[in-house]
CSV table of C-alpha atoms and ligand atoms in Angstrom, one decimal:
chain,number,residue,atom,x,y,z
A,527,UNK,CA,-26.4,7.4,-13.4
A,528,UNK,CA,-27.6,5.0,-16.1
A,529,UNK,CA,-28.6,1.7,-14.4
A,530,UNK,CA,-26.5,-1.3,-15.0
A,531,UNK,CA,-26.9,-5.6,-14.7
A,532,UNK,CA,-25.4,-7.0,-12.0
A,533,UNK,CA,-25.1,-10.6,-10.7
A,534,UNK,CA,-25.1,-12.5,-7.5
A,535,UNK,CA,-22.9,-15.2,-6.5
A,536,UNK,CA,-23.7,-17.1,-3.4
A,537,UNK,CA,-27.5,-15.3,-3.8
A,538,UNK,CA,-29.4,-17.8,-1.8
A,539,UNK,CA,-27.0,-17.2,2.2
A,540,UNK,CA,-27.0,-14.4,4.5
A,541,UNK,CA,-25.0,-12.2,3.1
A,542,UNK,CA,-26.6,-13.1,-0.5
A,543,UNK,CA,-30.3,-12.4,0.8
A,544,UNK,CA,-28.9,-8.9,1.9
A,545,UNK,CA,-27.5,-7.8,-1.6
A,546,UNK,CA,-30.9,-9.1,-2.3
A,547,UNK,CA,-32.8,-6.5,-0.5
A,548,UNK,CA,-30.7,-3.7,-1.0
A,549,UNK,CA,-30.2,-4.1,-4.3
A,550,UNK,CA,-34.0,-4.7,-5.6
A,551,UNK,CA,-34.5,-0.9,-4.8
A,552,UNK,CA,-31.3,0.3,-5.9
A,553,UNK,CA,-31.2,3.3,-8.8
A,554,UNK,CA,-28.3,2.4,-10.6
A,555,UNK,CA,-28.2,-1.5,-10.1
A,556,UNK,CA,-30.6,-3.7,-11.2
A,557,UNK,CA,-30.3,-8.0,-10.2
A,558,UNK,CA,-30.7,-9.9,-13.7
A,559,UNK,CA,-28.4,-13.1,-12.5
A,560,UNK,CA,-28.7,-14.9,-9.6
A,561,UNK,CA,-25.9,-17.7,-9.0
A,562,UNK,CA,-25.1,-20.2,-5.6
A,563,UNK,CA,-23.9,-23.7,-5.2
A,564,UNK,CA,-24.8,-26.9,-7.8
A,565,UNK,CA,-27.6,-27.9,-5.4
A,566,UNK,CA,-29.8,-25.0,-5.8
A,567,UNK,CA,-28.6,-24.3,-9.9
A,568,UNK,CA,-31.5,-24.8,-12.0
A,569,UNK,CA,-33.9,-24.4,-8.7
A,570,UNK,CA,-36.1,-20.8,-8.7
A,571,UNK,CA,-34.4,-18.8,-5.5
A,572,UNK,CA,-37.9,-19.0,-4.2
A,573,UNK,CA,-37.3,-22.4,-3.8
A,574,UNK,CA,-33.8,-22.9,-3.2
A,575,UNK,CA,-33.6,-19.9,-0.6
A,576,UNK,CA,-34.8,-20.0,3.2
A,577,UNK,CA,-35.8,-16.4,3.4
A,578,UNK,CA,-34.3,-14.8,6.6
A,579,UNK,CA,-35.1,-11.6,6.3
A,580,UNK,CA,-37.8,-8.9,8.1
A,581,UNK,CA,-39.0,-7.8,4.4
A,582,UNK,CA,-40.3,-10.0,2.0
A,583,UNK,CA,-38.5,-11.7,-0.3
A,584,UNK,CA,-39.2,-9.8,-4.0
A,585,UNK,CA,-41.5,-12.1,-6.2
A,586,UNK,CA,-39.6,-11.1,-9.3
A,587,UNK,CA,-36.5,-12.2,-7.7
A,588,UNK,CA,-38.3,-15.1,-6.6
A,589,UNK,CA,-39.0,-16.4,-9.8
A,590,UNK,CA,-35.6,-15.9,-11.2
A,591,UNK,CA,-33.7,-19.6,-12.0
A,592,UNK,CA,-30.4,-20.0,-9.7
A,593,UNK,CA,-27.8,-20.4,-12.7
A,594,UNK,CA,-24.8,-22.6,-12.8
A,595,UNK,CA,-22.0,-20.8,-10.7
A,596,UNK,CA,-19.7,-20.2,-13.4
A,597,UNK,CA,-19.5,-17.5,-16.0
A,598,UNK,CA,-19.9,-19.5,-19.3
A,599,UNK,CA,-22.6,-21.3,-17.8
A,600,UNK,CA,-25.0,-18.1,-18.0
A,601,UNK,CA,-28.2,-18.4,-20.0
A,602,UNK,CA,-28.6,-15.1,-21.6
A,603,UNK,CA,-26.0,-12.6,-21.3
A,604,UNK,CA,-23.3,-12.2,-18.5
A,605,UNK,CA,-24.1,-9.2,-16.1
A,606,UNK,CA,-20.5,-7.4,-16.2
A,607,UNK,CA,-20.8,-6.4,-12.3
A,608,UNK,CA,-20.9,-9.6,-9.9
A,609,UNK,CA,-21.4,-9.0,-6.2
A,610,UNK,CA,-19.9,-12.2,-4.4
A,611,UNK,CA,-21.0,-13.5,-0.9
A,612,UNK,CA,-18.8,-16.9,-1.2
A,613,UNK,CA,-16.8,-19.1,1.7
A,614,UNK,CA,-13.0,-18.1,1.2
A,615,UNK,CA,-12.1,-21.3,-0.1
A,616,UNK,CA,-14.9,-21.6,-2.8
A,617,UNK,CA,-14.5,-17.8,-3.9
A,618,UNK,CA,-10.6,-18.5,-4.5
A,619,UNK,CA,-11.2,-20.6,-6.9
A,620,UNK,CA,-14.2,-19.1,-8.7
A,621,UNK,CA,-13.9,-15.2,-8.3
A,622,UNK,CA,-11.2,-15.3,-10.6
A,623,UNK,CA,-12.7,-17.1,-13.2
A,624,UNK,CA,-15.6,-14.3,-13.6
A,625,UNK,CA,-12.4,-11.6,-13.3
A,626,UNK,CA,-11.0,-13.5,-16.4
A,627,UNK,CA,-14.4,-13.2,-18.2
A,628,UNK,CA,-14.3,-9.5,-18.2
A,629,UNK,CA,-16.4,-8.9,-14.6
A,630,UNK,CA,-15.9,-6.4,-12.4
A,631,UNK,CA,-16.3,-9.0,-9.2
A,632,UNK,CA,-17.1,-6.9,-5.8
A,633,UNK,CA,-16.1,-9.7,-3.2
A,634,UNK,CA,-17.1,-9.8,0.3
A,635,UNK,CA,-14.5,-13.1,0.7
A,636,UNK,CA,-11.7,-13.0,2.4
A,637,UNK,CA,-9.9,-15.0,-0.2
A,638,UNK,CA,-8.1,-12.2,-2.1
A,639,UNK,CA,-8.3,-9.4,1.2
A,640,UNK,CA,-4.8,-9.8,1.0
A,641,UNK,CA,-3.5,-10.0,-2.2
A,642,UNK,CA,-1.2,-7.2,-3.2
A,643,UNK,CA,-2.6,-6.2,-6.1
A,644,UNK,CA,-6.6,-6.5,-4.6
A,645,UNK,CA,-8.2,-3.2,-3.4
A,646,UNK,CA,-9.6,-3.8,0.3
A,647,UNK,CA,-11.7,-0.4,0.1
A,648,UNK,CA,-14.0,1.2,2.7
A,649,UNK,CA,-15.1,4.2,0.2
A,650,UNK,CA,-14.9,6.3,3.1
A,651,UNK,CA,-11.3,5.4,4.1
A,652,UNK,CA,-9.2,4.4,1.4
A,653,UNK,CA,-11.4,5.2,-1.9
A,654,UNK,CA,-7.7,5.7,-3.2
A,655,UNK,CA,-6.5,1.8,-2.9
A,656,UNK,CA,-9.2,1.2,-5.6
A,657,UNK,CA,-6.3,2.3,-8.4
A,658,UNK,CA,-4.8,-0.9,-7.7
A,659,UNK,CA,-7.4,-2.6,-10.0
A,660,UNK,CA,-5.4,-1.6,-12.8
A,661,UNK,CA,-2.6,-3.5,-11.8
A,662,UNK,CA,-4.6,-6.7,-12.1
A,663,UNK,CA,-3.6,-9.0,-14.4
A,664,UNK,CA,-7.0,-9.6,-15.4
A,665,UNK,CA,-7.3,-5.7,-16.5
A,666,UNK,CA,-4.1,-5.3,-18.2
A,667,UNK,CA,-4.3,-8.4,-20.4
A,668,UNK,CA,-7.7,-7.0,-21.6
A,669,UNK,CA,-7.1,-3.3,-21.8
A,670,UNK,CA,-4.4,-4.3,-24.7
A,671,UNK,CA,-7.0,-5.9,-26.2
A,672,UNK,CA,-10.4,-4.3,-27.1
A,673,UNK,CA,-12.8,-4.3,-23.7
A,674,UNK,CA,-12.0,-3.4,-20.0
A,675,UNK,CA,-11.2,-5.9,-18.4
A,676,UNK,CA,-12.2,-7.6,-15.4
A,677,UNK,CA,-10.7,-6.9,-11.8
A,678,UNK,CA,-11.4,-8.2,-8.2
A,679,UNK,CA,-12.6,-5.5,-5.5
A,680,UNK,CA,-12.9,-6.8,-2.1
A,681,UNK,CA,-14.6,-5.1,0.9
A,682,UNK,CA,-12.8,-6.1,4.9
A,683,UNK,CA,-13.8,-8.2,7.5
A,684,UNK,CA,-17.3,-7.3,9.1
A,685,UNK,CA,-15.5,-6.3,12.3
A,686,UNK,CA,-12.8,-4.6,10.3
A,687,UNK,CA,-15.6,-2.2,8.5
A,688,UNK,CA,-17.1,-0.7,11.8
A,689,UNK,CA,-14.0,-0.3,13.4
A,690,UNK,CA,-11.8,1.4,10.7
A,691,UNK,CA,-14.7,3.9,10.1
A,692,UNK,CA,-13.9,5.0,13.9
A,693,UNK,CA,-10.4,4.8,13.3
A,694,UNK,CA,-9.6,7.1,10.2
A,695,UNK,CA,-10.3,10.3,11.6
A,696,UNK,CA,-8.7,9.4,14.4
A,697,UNK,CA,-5.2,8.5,12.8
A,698,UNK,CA,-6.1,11.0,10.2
A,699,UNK,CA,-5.7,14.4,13.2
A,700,UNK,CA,-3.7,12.3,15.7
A,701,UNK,CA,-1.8,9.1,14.7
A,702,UNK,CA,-2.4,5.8,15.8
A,703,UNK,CA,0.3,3.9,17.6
A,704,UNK,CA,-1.8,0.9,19.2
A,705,UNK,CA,-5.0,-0.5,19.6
A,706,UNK,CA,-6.4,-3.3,22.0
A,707,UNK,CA,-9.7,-4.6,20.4
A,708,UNK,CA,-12.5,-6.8,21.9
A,709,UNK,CA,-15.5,-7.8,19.5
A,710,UNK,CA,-19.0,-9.2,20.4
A,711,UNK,CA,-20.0,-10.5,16.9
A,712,UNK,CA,-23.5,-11.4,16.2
A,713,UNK,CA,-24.6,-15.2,14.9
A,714,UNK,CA,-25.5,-13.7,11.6
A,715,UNK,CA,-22.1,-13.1,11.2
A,716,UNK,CA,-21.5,-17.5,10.8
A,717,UNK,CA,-23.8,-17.5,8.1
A,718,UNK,CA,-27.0,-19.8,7.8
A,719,UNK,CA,-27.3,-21.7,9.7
A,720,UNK,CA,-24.1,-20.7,11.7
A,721,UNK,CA,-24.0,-21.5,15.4
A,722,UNK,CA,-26.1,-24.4,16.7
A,723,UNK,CA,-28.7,-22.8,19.3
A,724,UNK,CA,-27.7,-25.2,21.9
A,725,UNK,CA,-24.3,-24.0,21.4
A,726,UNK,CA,-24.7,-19.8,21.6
A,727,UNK,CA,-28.4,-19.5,23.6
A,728,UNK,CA,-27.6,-18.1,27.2
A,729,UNK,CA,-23.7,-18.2,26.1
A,730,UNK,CA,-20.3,-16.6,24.8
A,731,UNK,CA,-18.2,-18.6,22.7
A,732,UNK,CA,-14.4,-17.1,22.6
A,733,UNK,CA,-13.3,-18.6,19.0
A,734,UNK,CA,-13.9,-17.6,15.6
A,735,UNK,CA,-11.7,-19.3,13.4
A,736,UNK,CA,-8.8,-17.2,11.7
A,737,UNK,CA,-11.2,-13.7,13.2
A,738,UNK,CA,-8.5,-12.3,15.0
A,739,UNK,CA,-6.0,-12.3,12.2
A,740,UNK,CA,-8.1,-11.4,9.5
A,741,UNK,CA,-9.3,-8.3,11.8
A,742,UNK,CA,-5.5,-7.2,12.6
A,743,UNK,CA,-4.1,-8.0,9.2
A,744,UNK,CA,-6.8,-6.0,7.6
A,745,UNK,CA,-6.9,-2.9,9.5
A,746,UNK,CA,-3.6,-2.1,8.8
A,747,UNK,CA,-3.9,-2.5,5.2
A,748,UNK,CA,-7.3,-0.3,5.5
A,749,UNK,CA,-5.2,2.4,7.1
A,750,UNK,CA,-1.7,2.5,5.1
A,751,UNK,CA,-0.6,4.1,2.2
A,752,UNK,CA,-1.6,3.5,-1.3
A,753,UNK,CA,2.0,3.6,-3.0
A,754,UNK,CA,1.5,2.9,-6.8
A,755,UNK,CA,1.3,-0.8,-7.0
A,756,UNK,CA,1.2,-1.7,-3.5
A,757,UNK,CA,-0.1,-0.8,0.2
A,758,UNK,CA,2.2,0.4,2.8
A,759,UNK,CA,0.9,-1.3,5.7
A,760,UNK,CA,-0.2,1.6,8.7
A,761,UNK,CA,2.8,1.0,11.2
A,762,UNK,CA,0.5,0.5,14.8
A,763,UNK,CA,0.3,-2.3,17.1
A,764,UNK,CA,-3.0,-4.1,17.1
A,765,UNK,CA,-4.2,-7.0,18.8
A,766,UNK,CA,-7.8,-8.0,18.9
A,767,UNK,CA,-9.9,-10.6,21.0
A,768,UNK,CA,-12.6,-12.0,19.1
A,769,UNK,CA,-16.3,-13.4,20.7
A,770,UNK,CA,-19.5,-14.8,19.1
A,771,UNK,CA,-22.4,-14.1,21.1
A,772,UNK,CA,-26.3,-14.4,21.2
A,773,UNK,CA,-27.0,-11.3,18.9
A,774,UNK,CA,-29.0,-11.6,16.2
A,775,UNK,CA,-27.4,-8.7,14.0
A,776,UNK,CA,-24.9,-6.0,14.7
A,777,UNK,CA,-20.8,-6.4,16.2
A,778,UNK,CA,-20.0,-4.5,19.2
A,779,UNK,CA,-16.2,-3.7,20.1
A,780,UNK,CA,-14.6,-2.2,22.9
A,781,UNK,CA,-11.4,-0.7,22.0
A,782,UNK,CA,-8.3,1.3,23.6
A,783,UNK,CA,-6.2,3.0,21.6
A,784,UNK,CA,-2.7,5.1,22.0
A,785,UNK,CA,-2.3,7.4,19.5
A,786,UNK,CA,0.7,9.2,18.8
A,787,UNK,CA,-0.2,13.0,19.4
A,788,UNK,CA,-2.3,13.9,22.5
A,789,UNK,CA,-5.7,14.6,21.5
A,790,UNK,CA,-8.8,15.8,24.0
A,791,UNK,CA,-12.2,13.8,24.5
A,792,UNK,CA,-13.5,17.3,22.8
A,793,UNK,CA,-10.8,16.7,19.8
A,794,UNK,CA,-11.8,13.3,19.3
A,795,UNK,CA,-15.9,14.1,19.1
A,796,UNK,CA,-14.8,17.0,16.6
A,797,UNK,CA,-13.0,14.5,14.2
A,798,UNK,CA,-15.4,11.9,14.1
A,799,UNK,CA,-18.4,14.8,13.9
A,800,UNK,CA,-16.8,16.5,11.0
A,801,UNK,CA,-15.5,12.8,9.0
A,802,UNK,CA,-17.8,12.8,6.1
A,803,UNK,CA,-15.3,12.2,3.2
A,804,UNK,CA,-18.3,11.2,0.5
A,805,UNK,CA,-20.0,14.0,1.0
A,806,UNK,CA,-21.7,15.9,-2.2
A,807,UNK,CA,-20.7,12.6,-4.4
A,808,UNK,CA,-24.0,11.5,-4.0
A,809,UNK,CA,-23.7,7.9,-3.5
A,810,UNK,CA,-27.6,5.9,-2.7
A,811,UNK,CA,-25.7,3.7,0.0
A,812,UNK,CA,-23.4,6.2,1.7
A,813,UNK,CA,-24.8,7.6,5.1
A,814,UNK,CA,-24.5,10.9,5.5
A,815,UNK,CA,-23.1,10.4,8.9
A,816,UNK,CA,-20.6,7.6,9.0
A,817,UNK,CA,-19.4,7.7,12.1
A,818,UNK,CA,-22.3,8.6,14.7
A,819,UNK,CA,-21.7,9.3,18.3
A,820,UNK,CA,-24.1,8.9,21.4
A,821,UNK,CA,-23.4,10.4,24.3
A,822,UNK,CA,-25.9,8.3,26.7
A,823,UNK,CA,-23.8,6.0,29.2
A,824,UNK,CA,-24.9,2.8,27.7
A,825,UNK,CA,-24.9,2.7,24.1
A,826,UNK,CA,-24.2,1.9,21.7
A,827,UNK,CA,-26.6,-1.3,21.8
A,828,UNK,CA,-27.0,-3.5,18.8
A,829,UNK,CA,-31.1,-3.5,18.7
A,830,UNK,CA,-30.7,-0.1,19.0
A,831,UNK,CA,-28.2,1.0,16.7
A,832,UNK,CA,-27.7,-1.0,14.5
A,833,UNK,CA,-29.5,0.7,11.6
A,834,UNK,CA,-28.3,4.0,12.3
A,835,UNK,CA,-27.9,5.2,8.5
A,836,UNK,CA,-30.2,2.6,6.8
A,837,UNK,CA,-27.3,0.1,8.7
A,838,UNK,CA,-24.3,1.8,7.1
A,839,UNK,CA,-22.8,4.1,9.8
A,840,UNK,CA,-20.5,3.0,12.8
A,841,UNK,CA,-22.0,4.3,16.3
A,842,UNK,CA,-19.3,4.8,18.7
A,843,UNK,CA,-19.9,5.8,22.6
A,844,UNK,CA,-18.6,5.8,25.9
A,845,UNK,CA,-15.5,7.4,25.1
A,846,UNK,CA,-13.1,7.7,28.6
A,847,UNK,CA,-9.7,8.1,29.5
A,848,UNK,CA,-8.0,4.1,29.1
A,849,UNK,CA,-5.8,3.5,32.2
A,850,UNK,CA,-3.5,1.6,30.3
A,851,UNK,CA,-3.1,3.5,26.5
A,852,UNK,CA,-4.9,6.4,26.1
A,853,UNK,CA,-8.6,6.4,25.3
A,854,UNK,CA,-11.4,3.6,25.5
A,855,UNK,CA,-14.6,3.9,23.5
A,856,UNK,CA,-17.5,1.3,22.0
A,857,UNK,CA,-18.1,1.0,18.4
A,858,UNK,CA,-21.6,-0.6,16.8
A,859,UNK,CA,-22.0,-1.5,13.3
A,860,UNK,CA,-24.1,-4.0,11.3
A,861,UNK,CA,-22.6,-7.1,10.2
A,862,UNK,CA,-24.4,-7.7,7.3
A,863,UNK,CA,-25.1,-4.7,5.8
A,864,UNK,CA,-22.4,-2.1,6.4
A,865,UNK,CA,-20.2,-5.1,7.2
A,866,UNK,CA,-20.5,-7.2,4.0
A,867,UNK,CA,-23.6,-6.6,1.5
A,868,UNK,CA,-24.0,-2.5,1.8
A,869,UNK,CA,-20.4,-2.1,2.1
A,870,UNK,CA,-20.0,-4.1,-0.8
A,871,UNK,CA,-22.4,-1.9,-3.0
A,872,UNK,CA,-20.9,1.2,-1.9
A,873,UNK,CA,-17.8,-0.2,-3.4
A,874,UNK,CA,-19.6,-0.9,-6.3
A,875,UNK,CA,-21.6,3.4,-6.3
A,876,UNK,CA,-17.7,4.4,-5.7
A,877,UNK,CA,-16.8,2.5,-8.9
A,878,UNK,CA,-19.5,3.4,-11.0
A,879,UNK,CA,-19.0,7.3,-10.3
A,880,UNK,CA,-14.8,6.9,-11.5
A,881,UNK,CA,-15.8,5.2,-14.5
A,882,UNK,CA,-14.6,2.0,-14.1
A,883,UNK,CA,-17.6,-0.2,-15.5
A,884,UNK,CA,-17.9,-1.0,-18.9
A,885,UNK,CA,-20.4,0.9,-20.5
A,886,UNK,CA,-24.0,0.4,-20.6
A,887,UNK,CA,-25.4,-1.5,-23.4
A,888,UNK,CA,-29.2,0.3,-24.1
A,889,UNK,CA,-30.5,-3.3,-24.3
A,890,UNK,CA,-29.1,-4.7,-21.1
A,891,UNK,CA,-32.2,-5.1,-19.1
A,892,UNK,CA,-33.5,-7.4,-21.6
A,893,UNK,CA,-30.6,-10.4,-20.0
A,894,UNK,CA,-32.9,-10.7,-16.6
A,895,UNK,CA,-33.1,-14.4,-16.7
A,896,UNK,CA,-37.1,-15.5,-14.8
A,897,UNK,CA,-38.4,-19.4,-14.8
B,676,LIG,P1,-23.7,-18.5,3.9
B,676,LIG,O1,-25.0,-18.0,4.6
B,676,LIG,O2,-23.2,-19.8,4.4
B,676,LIG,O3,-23.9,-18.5,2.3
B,676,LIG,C1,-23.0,-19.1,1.5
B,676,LIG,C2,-23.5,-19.0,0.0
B,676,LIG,O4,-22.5,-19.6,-0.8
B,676,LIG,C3,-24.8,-19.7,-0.3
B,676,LIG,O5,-25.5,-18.9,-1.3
B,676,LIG,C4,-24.4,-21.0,-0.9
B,676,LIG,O6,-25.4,-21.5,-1.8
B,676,LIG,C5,-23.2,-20.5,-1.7
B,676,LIG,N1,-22.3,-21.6,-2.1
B,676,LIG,C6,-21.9,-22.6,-1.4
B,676,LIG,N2,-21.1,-23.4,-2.1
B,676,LIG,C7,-21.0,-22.8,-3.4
B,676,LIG,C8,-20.3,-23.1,-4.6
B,676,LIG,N3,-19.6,-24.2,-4.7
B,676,LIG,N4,-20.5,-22.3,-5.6
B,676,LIG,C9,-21.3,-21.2,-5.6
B,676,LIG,N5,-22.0,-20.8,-4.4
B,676,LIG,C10,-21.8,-21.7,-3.4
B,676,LIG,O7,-22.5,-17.4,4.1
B,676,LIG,P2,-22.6,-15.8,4.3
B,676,LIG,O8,-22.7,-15.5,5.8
B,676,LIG,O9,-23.6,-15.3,3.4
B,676,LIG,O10,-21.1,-15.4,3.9
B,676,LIG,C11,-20.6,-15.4,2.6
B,676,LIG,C12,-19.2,-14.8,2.6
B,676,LIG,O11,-19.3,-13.4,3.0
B,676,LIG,C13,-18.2,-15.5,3.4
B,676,LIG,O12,-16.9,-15.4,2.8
B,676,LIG,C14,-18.2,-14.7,4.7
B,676,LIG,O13,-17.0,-14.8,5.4
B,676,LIG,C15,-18.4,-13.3,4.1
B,676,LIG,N6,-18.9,-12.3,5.1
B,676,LIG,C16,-20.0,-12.6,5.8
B,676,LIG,C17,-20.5,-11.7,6.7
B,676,LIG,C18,-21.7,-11.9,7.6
B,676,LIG,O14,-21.9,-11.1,8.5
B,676,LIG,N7,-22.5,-13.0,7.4
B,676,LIG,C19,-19.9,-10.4,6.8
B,676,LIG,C20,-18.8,-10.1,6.0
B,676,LIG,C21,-18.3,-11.1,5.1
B,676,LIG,P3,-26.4,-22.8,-1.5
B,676,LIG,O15,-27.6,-22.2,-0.8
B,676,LIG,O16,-26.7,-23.3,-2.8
B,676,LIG,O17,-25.6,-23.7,-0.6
């Protein structure tokens, strides 16, 4: 795979120093824009960025200049991949401007999750639902004409991500008819600086605003049925309870389920033991175990598990008959890799390998923008 330029919006925040780090070692990506609000543009991201992370902070990428957030304000040329990590309300207005400019923007917002004709992809569950790119006005408008096009890809919820990985082979042998979720989300989850300490320290706060409908809404579209132009949401009841807690990384979630064919406890290991839909497409950020199961009584634990496939794969334990539906079990997975950055760029591998970048210019490396 040749490598290609790609962007960052909304660089210098959580999710933002993740793409960092995964994406400075990445073989087919390489960062040559960097992009957050108008206080840091002009600033080196050494500067403008609090560091955050447990591995140092790149010195080339340190010395990059933040550039003004918006796509004709790039000094050199454009990268034609732009990973977003942008609040909803700032992303609605800017992702579509980069769209419009011919990007392929891979959005961890929640701004377009929704939007009928905006892929909300987990490679491993619905690499299908990516076809609706080319219903986006953006594309069309451009394909008439002489290049691409740009398009909007958007990755779920971080709560949505670890749970729907646990979920597909489920619904996939044995139907899902409800589900009864409980998170524990971590305080990277709020961003930086999220939740005051005074706040969260020795506590449980039960409100994350707009959480428990993002989670339901987008599970269903995760699940349903690509048809043509439009998703056919999965027909299950969901409700979900949604907690911030003192974690520093990683969302726990108890869940019960009632699916609609009986299935065994022996079943149920088998399908989540043999769900490995990417494998032999060779993509760097896919784990080659998605969903992992533990079979010791108390884990998953989110020190503990959380990077179970470099941070991409869901762990899942303590499955048990549920008194009230069926089943009860506990999924783990990180919230901001496998639940925004990592999940993000394995949108982006899943892209690359159909063919739906623009081409590689020989010369592209040469746009790296450095103080
Ligand atoms: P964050 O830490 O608050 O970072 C926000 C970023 O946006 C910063 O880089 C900030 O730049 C930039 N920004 C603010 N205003 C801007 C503007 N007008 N134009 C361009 N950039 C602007 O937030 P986060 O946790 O990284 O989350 C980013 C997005 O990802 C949110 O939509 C969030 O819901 C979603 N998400 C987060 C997680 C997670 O676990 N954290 C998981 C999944 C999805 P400055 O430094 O210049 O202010």
């Amino acid at each position: 795979m040749e490598r290609r330029n790609v962007g960052i919006l909304g660089a210098t925040g959580m999710v933002g120093q993740r793409f960092i780090q995964l994406l400075s070692q990445h073989p087919w990506f390489e960062i040559t824009w960097l992009a957050a609000s108008d206080r840091s543009a002009g600033k080196t991201y050494g500067e403008a960025c609090r560091w955050k992370l447990d591995t140092p902070l790149p010195p080339k990428i340190a010395a990059m200049t933040l550039q003004p957030n918006v796509p004709e304000g790039a000094v050199g040329e454009l990268p034609k991949i732009i990973f977003a990590a942008l609040d909803a309300e700032i992303a609605r207005e800017l992702e579509p401007k980069f769209a419009a400019a011919g990007c392929a923007v891979i959005s961890n917002s929640s701004a377009f999750r929704m939007t009928t004709d905006v892929p909300l992809v987990v490679p491993e569950v619905n690499a299908d639902h990516l076809h609706l790119i080319e219903h986006q006005s953006w594309r069309r408008e451009s394909q008439a004409g002489s290049h691409p096009g740009g398009y909007i890809v958007t990755n779920p919820n971080c709560s949505a991500i670890g749970l729907v990985l646990a979920l597909k082979p489920l619904e996939e042998r044995f139907g899902i008819e409800s589900l009864f979720v409980s998170t524990m989300q971590a305080v990277s989850g709020a961003g930086y600086p999220g939740v005051a300490s005074l706040d969260i320290l020795g506590n449980v706060i039960p409100f994350i605003k707009n959480e428990e409908e993002k989670l339901q809404e987008e599970v269903v579209k995760l699940l349903g049925t690509l048809d043509d132009n439009h998703v056919e949401m999965l027909d299950a009841r969901l409700t979900a309870h949604c907690n911030r807690v003192a974690v520093e990384d990683g969302h726990t979630e108890c869940v019960s389920i009632k699916l609609r064919k009986p299935a065994t406890y022996e079943e149920i290991l088998a399908a989540w033991a043999e769900f490995q839909p990417l494998n032999g497409q060779h993509l760097p950020s896919a784990p080659d175990q998605p969903v992992e199961y533990d079979t010791a009584i108390d884990r998953p634990q989110p020190r503990l598990d959380r990077m179970r496939g470099k941070g991409m794969a869901s762990t899942v334990g303590r499955l048990r008959p549920c008194s009230l539906l069926d089943w009860k079990f506990v999924v783990l997975s990180h919230n901001t890799i496998r639940g925004a950055a990592g999940a993000a760029i394995l949108n982006a591998e899943v892209l690359a390998r159909l063919g739906k970048f623009a081409s590689v210019k020989k010369a592209e490396v040469r746009g790296a923008v450095y103080a």
